[in-house]
Each structure stands twice: as structure tokens, then as C-alpha cells.
Coordinates of C-alpha atoms and ligand atoms in Angstrom, one line a residue:
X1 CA -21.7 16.8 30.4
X2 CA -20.8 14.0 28.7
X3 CA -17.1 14.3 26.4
X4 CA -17.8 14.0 22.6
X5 CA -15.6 11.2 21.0
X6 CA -14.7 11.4 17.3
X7 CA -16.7 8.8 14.7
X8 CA -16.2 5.2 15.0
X9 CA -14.0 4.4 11.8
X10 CA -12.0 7.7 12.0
X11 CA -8.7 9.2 13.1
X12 CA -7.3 12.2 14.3
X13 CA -3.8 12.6 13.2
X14 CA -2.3 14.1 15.8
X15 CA 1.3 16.2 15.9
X16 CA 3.3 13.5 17.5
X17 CA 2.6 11.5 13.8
X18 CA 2.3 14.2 11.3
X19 CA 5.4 14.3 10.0
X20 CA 5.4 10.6 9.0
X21 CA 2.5 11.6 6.8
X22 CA 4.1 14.4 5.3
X23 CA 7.3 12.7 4.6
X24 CA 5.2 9.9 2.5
X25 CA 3.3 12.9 0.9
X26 CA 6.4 14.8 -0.2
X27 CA 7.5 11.3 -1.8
X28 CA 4.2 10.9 -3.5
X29 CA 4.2 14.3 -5.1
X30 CA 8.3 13.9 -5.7
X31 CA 8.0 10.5 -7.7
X32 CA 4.2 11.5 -9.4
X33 CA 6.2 14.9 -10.4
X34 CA 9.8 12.7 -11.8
X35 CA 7.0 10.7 -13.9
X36 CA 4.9 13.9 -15.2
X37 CA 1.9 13.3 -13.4
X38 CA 0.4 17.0 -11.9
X39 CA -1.9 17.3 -8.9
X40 CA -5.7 17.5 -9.2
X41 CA -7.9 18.3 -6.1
X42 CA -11.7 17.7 -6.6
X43 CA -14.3 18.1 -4.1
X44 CA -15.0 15.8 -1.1
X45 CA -18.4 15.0 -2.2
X46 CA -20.0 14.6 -5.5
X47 CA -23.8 13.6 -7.0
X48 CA -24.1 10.2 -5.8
X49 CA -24.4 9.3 -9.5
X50 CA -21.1 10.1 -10.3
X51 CA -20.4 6.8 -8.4
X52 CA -23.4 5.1 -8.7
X53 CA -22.6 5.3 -13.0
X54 CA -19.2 5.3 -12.4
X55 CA -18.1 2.4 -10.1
X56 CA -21.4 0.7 -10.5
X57 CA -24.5 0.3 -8.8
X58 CA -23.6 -3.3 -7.9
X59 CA -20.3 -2.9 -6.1
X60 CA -20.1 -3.5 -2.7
X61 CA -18.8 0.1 -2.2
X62 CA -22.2 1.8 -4.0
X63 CA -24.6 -0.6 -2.5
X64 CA -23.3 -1.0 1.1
X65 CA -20.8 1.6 1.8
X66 CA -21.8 4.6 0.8
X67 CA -22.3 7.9 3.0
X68 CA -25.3 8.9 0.6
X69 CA -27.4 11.9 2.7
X70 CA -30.4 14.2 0.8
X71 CA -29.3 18.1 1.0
X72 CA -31.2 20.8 2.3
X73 CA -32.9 20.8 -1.4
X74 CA -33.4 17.2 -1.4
X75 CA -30.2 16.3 -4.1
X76 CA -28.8 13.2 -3.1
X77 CA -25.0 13.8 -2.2
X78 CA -22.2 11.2 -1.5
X79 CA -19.1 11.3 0.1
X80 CA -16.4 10.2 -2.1
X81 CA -15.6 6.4 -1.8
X82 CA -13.0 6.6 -4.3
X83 CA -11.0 8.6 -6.4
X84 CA -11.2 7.7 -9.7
X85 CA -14.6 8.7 -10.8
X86 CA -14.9 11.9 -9.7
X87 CA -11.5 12.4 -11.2
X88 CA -12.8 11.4 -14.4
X89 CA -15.8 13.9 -13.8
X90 CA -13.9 16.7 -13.3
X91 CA -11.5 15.8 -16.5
X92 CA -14.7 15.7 -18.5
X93 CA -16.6 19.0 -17.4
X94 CA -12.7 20.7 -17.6
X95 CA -12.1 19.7 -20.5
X96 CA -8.4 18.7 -19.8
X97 CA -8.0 16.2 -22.7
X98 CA -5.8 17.0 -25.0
X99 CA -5.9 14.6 -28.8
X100 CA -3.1 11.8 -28.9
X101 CA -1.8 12.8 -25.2
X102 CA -2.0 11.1 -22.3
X103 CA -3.3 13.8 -19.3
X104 CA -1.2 12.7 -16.2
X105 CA -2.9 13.1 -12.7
X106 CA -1.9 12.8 -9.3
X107 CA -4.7 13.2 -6.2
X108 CA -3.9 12.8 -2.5
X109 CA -6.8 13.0 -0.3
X110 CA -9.6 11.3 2.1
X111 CA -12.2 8.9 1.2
X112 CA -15.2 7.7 3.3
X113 CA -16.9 4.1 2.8
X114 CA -19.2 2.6 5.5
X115 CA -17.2 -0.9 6.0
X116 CA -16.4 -3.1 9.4
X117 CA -13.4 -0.9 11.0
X118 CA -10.8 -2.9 12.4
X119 CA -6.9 -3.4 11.3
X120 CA -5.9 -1.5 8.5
X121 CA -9.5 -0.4 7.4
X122 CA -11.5 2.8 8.7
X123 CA -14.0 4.7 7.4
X124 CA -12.1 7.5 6.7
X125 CA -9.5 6.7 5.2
X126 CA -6.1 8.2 2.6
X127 CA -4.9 7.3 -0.6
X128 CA -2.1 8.8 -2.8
X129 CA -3.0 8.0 -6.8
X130 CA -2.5 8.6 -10.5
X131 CA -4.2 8.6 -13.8
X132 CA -2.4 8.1 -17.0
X133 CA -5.3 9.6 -19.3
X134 CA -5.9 8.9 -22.7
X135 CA -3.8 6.0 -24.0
X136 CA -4.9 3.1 -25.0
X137 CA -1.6 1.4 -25.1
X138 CA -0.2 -1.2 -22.8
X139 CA 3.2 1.0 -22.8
X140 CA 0.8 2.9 -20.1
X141 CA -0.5 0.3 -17.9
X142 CA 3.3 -0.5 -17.5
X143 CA 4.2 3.2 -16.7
X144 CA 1.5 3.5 -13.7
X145 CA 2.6 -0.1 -12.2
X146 CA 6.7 1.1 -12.6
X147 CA 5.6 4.5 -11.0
X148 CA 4.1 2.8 -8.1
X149 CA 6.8 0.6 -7.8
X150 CA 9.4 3.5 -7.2
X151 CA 7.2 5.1 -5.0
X152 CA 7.1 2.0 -3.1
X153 CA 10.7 1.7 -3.0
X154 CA 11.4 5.0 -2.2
X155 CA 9.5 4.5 1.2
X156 CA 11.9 1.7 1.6
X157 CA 9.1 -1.2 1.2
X158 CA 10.9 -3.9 -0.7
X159 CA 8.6 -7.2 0.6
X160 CA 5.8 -7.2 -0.8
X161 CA 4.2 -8.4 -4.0
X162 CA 3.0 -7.8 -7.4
X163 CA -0.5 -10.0 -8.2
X164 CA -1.6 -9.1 -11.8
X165 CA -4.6 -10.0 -14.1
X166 CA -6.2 -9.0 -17.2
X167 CA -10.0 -9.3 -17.4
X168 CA -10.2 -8.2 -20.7
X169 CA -11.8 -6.6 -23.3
X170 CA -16.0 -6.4 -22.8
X171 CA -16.6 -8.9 -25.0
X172 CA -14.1 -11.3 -23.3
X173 CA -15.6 -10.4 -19.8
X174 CA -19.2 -11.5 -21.1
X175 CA -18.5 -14.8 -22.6
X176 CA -16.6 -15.2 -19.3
X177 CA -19.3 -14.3 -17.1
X178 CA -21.8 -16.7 -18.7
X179 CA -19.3 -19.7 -17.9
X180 CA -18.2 -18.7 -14.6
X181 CA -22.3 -18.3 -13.8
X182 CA -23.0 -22.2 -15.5
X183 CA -20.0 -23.0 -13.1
X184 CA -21.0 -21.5 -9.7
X185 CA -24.8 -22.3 -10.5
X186 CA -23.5 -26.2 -10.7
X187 CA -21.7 -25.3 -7.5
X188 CA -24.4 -23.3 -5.8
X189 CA -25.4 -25.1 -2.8
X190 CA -21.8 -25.5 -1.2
X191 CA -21.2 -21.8 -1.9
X192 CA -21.4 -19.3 0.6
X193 CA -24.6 -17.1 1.1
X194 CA -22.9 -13.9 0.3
X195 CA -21.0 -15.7 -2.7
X196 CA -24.5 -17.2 -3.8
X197 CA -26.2 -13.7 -3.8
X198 CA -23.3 -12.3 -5.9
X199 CA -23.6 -14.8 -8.7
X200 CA -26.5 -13.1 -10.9
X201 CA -25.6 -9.7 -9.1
X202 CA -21.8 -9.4 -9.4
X203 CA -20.6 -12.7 -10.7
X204 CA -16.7 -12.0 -11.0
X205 CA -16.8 -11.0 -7.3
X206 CA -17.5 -14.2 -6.4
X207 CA -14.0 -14.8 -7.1
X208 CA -12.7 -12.2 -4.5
X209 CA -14.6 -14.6 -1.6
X210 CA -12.5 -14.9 1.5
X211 CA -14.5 -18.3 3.0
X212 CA -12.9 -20.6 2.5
X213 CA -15.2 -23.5 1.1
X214 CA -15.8 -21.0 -1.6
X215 CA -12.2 -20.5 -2.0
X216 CA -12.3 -24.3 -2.5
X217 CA -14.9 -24.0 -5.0
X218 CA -13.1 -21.3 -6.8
X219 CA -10.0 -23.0 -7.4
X220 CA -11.4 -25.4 -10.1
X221 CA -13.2 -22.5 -11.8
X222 CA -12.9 -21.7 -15.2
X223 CA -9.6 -18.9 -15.5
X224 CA -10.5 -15.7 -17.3
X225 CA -6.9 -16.2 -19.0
X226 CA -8.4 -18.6 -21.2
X227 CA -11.1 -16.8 -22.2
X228 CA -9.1 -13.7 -23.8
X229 CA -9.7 -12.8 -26.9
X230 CA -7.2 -11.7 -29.3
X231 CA -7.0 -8.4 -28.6
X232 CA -7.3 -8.7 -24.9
X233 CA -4.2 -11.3 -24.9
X234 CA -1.9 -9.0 -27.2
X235 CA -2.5 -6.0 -24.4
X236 CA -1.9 -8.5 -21.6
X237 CA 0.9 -10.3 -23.1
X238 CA 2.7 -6.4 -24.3
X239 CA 2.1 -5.4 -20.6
X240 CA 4.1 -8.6 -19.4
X241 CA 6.5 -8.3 -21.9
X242 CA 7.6 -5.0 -21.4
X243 CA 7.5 -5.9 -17.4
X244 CA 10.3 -8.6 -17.7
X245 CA 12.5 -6.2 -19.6
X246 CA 12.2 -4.0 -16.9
X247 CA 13.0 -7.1 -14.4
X248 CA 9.7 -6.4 -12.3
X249 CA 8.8 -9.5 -10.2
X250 CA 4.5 -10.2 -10.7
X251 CA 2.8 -13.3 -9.9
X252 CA -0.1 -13.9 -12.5
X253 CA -3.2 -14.4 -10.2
X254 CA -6.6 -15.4 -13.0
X255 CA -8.9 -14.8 -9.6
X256 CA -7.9 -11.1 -8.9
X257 CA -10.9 -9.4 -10.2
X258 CA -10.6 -5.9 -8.1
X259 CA -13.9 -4.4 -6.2
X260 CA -14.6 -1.8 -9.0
X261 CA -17.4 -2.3 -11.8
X262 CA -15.3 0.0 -14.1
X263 CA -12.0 -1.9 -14.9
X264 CA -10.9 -3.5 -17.9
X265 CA -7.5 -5.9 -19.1
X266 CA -5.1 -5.0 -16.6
X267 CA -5.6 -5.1 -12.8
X268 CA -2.9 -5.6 -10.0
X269 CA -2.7 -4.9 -6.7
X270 CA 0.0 -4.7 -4.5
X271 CA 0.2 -7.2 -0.9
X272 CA 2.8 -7.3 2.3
X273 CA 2.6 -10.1 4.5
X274 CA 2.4 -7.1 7.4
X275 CA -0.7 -5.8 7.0
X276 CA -2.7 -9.5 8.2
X277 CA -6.3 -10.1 6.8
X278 CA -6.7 -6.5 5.2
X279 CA -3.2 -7.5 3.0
X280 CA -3.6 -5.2 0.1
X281 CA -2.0 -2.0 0.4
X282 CA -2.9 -0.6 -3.4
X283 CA -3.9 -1.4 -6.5
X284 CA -5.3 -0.2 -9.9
X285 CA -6.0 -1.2 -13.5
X286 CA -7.2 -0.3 -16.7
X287 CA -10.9 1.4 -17.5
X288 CA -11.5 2.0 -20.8
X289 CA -15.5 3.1 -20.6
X290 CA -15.5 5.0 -17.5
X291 CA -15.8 8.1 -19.2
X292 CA -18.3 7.5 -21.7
X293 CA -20.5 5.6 -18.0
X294 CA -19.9 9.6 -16.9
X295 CA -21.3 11.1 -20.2
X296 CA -18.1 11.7 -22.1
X297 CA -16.5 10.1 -25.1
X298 CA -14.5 6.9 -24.8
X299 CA -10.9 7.8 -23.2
X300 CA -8.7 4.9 -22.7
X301 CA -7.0 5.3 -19.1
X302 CA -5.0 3.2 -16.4
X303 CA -4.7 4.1 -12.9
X304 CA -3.5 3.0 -9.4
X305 CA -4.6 4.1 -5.7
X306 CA -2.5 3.5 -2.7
X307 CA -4.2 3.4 1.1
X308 CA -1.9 5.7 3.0
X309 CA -2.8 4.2 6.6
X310 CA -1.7 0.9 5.5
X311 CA 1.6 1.7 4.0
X312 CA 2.6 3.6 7.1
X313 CA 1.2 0.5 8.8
X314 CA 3.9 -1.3 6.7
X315 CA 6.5 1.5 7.4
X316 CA 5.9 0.9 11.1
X317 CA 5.8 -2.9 10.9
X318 CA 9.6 -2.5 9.0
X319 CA 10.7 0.0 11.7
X320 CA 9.8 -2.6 14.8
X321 CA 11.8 -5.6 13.1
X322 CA 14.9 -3.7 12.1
X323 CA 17.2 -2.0 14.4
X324 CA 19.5 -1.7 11.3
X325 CA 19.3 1.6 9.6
X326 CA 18.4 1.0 5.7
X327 CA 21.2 1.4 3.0
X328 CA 21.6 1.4 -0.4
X329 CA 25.2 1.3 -0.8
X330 CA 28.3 -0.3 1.2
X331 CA 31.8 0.0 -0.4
X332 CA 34.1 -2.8 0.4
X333 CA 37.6 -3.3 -0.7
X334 CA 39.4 -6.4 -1.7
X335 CA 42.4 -5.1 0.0
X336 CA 43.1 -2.5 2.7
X337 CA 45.5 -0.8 0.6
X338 CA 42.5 0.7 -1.7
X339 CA 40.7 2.2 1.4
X340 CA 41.7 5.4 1.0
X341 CA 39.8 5.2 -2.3
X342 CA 36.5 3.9 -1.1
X343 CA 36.9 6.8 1.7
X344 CA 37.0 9.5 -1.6
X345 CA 34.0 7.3 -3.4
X346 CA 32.1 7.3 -0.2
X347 CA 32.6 11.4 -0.1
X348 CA 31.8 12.0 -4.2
X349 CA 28.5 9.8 -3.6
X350 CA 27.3 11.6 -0.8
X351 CA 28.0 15.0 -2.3
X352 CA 26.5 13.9 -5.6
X353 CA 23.2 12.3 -4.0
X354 CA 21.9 13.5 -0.4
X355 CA 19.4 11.1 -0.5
X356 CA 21.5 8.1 -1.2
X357 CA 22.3 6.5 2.1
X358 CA 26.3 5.4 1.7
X359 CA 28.8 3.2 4.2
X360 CA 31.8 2.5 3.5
X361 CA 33.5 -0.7 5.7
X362 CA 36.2 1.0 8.2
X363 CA 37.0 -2.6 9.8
X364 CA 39.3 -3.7 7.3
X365 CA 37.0 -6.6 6.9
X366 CA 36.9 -9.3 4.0
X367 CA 34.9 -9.1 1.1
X368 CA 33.2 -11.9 1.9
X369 CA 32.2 -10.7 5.2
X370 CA 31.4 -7.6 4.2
X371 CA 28.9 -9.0 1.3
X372 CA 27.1 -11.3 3.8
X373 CA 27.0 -7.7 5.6
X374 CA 25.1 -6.1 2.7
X375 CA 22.5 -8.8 2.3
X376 CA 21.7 -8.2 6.1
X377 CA 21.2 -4.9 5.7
X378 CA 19.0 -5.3 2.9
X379 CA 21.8 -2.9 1.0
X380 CA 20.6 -1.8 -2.8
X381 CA 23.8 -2.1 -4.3
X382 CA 27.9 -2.8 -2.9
X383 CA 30.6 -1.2 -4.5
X384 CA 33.4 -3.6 -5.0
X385 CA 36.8 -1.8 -5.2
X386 CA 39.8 -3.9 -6.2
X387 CA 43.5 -3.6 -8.0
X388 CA 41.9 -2.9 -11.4
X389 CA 39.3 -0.5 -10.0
X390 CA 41.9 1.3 -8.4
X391 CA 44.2 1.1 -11.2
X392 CA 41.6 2.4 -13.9
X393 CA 39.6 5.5 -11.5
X394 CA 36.7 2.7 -12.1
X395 CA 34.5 0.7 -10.0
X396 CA 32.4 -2.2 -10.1
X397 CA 28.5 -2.1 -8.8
X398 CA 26.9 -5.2 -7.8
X399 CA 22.8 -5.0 -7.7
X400 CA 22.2 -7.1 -4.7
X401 CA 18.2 -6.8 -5.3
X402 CA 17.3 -7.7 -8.4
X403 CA 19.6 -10.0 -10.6
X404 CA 22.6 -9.9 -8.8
X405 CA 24.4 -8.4 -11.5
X406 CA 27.7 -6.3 -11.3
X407 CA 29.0 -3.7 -14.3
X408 CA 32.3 -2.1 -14.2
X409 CA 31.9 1.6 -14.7
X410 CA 33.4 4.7 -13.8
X411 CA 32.1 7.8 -11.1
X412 CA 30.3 9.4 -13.4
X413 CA 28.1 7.1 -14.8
X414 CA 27.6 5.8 -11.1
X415 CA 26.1 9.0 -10.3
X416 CA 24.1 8.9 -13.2
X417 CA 22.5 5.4 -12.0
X418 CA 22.4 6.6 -8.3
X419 CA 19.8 9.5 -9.5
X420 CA 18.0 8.2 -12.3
Ligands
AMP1 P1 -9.7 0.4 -3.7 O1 -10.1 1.8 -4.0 O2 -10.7 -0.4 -3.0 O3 -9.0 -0.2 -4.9 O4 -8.5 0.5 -2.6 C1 -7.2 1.0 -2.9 C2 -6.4 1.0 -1.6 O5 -7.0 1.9 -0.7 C3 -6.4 -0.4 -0.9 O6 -5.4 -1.2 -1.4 C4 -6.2 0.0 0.5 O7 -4.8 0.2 0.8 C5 -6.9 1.4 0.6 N1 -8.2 1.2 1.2 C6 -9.4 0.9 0.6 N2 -10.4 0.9 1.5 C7 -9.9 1.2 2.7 C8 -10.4 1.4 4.1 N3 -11.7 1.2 4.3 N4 -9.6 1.7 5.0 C9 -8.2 1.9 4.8 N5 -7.7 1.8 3.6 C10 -8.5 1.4 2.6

């Protein structure tokens, strides 16, 4: 008898590879916890209208992708596509909101959508995500992208990048709509078939096309960004705002839209140049009427989802081209005399944070050297040591990531940085 083989577009995960998921697992619920965020686990399949209302009947996702299949009573029943809306559902028939503050939600789970399988996309697949609940403030959107971020970093992903839109407020989205249709209805004939279906169906998807005539086409569109309203441009311009103070790295990008009928002002999504054609590896945004699409009242919420194959993709891809193991700190000394001190720093930072990955040089090599050294290793942060250093019990912390800044401070307050 023929063997049985296992569904095109799944995976088994086998023991040899288990632990790598569990390892990203234990970060996701480690970070989601340091932020607030508690886990919620909601069925694997839902009434197909909680995504039909909730990501919209003319997504790609609910029109082509669904795994929709009539019960033994007739209901219709779909496998979940997405987090989010049944999420939502579950927050609504719970009643988990509480007045004025924010419900915080973390899910890690399977999801099933009927696309193409080939590199990076299945039909099974994982993602790890939150929910900031209930705030309507852009203080919010900014907490879910610098949670992500951390998470990120915690994996030890530091290329990749940070594409961010608003698409507004409702209103803003209309008057948008209508001029991006006058555009690509000027435009039709060169467009492609797909993008010329989408145009009265799902106009701001058009904007997503990956042909590249349309991509052509697309480039001398009209940009959402100017057609913000006041209210939309305060959020987005708070969000961006508070972002630089926090020295996070976005490129504004007018054409990210985001496959999902429910979002609203903010949407970003994260991309590594690892991962070829499929290049984004998570993203999220804003929806402020999702709830009320699922029967509830308005609740104002932001959000991100993460594909778990694809970051370990990425994970892999880092592992292959570096034989270097990744560090976050390497001590140098200005002089060989103060080596004896970096050997005691090297000691205290271990014992103070196991998960802080700490050389110190033992070649008695320059500072210069050893600096070019960091940046090879892609190190977080070098610890200089010199005559006033050793003089004062102090020492001065150079970030070698961000802005290349250096502080003098003493052990203690190192620690503190180390494990915030
Ligand atoms: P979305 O829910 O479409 O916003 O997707 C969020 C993330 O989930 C994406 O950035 C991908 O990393 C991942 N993802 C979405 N669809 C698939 C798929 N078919 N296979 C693998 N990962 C996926």
C-alpha cells in the first residue's frame, strides 16, 4: 500500500529542530511578559464570519485563501487565517475590557491560508503576536513596534528594516480611495489584470502589486501622506515623534498598505534582505473599528504578528554567514596595566547578567584593533577602560549600534543598562 505523505504546504517539526522553536517561543513569552502583555489561546477554527466581517470579504486572504468547509450540521467553519479577529472575538464575548485600560495580549499559534507554497510561505504556518487593547493613543502604536523590536533583537536579528505608513483615519482613506481610483482608471490599460480587477474591488491593494509595470505605474500615484487629515497627521506625526526619541531607524514607505481590510493610521512591517521574494517577516498596525465590524463597541487597538518560519529562516540564514559567535560586549584596555581590571568587570558582568554574552581582549591588543574587532563581531556595546576609569572604579560604554555614543558611568549603573 501506498505511504501517506503529509499536506502540500505543511510541516512536520521534527525533534532534531524543536528546540529552535522553543528557544524563539520562550523569548516571545519572556519579552511579551517584560512588556505586560499575557497569553490568550482561542480556538483553531471560528464561524467563517468572524473573518469574513473581520478582515473583510474582499481580502485576498477571505476570498482566495481560506479553508472554509460546511460541518456535519451545515455551519460554515474556517480555519483561522489570522490572529487578530478571532482575538478580538474572544475579547468581546469575555468581556476582558476594562474602561481607560489598555488589555495587553500575546497569542502564539498556527494559521492556515490556501496560498502558492514555496520559500518562506506554507499553508500552515506560526506566528507569535500582541494586542495593545483599548487605547487610542499613538503612545501605543509606539509600544507594540518597540516590543517587536526587542523581541527582534533578542533573537539577535539586527539587519533588517522598519517600513512604516499611516493610512489614516476613515474619512482620510475615502477621499484617498476616490483619487487613487481617477488615477489607476486613467492608468488602466497598462496595469496588470490582477491590479485592474482590484481597482473597484480593493483599490489600496493595488499598491501592494509586485509586477512590475504596475510598480511603474504606482510610483507616480497620488501618496496617501498627503491626503491626511488633521487628526490622522497629529497620530502619525506623535508616533514618529516619539520613535526618534527612542532612536528607532523607519523608512516612511506611502505605498505600504498591509493585506488586511481592518487597519487604520499606522501600519509597518518588518523586512530582511534573507528571506528573497517573501521579504516580510512581520508586521501590524492600528484598527480602530474591528470591534464594532465583530458586534462590539468601538475599542481603539494596535497590534503586530510575526511569521515564526521566517524568522528562523532568518536565524538560519545569520547562522550560515557567521562563524563568529554573537556578542554584546568586549572590554578593551588602553593599557595592559588595567587588565586586571577588565578581568574583574568581565566577572561582575557575567555574574550580574547570564544572558549578556561578555569578552574581554586577553592579547594585549590596541584599542584600535580591538574596536575594528567589535564592529566585526557585530558587538552591542565595548567597554573602554583607561587611566581615569581605573582611577575612579568607573568605566566608559560605547554603543556601537545605534549612535555611537559613549557615557562614563560606574558598575552599577552598567548593570542597570545591561538588564533593562
Ligand atoms: P499577515 O497576517 O499577513 O500580516 O502576516 C504576518 C506575518 O506572518 C508575515 O510577515 C509573515 O512572516 C507571516 N506569514 C503570513 N502568511 C504566511 C504564510 N503563508 N507562510 C508563512 N508565513 C506567513
Amino acid at each position: 500500500m501506498a505511504t501517506i505523505q503529509s499536506i502540500r504546504g505543511t510541516k512536520d517539526i521534527l525533534p532534531a529542530d524543536v528546540n529552535k522553536w522553543q528557544e524563539l517561543e520562550n523569548i516571545a513569552r519572556k519579552v511579551s511578559n517584560q512588556f505586560g502583555y499575557q497569553e490568550i489561546r482561542t480556538p483553531i477554527f471560528e464561524k467563517t464570519e468572524v473573518f469574513s466581517r473581520g478582515v473583510g470579504d474582499n481580502t485576498d486572504i477571505v476570498n482566495k485563501e481560506m479553508y472554509t468547509f460546511a460541518d456535519r450540521s451545515g455551519e460554515s467553519l474556517t480555519l483561522r487565517p489570522e490572529q487578530t479577529a478571532s482575538l478580538v472575538r474572544s475579547v468581546i464575548q469575555n468581556n476582558l475590557i476594562t474602561e481607560n485600560t489598555p488589555t495587553r495580549l500575546f497569542y502564539i499559534g498556527s494559521y492556515f491560508r490556501y496560498e502558492r507554497p514555496q520559500k518562506g510561505r506554507f499553508r500552515e504556518f506560526h506566528q507569535y503576536g500582541i494586542e495593545c487593547i483599548n487605547s487610542p493613543y499613538p503612545e501605543s502604536d509606539v509600544e507594540v513596534i518597540l516590543l517587536a523590536i526587542n523581541f527582534i533583537k533578542r533573537l539577535g536579528i539586527t539587519d533588517y528594516k522598519l517600513k512604516l505608513n499611516s493610512i489614516g483615519n476613515t474619512e482620510t482613506r475615502n477621499k484617498y480611495k476616490t483619487a487613487l481610483t481617477d488615477y489607476l482608471q486613467q492608468n488602466k490599460h497598462n496595469l496588470s489584470n490582477e491590479s485592474q480587477a482590484r481597482i473597484e474591488t480593493n483599490t489600496l491593494r493595488v499598491l501592494d502589486s509586485k509586477n512590475n509595470n504596475d510598480i511603474e505605474i504606482i510610483a507616480s500615484a497620488p501618496s496617501i501622506l498627503d491626503y491626511l487629515d488633521n487628526e490622522s497627521n497629529e497620530h502619525f506625526n506623535k508616533v514618529k515623534e516619539i520613535l526618534d526619541i527612542a532612536n528607532i531607524n523607519y523608512e516612511i514607505t506611502p505605498t505600504l498598505v498591509r493585506g488586511l481590510d481592518y487597519y487604520s493610521h499606522t501600519v509597518f512591517e518588518f523586512q530582511s534582505t534573507y528571506l528573497g521574494a517573501q521579504d516580510a517577516f512581520g508586521g501590524g498596525g492600528r484598527y480602530n473599528n474591528l470591534f464594532s465590524q465583530l458586534g462590539g463597541k468601538d475599542i481603539p487597538s494596535v497590534g503586530f504578528a510575526m511569521g515564526i518560519e521566517r524568522l528562523l529562516l532568518i536565524l538560519e540564514n545569520i547562522k550560515e554567514n557567521n562563524t563568529q559567535p554573537q556578542i554584546d560586549i568586549l572590554i578593551c584596555t588602553t593599557n595592559s596595566d588595567y587588565l586586571k581590571y577588565a578581568t574583574e568587570l568581565s566577572l561582575f558582568v557575567r555574574q550580574n547578567c547570564p544572558n549578556i554574552i561578555c569578552i574581554s581582549d586577553v592579547n594585549r591588543r590596541s584599542l584600535k584593533s580591538l574596536l575594528r574587532e567589535a564592529n566585526k563581531l557585530n558587538s552591542r556595546y565595548v567597554i573602554i577602560i583607561g587611566e581615569t576609569e581605573a582611577a575612579n572604579n568607573t568605566i566608559t560604554l560605547k554603543y556601537m549600534q545605534e549612535n555611537k555614543e559613549q557615557i562614563t558611568i560606574n558598575k552599577n549603573k552598567l548593570i542597570e543598562i545591561l538588564t533593562a
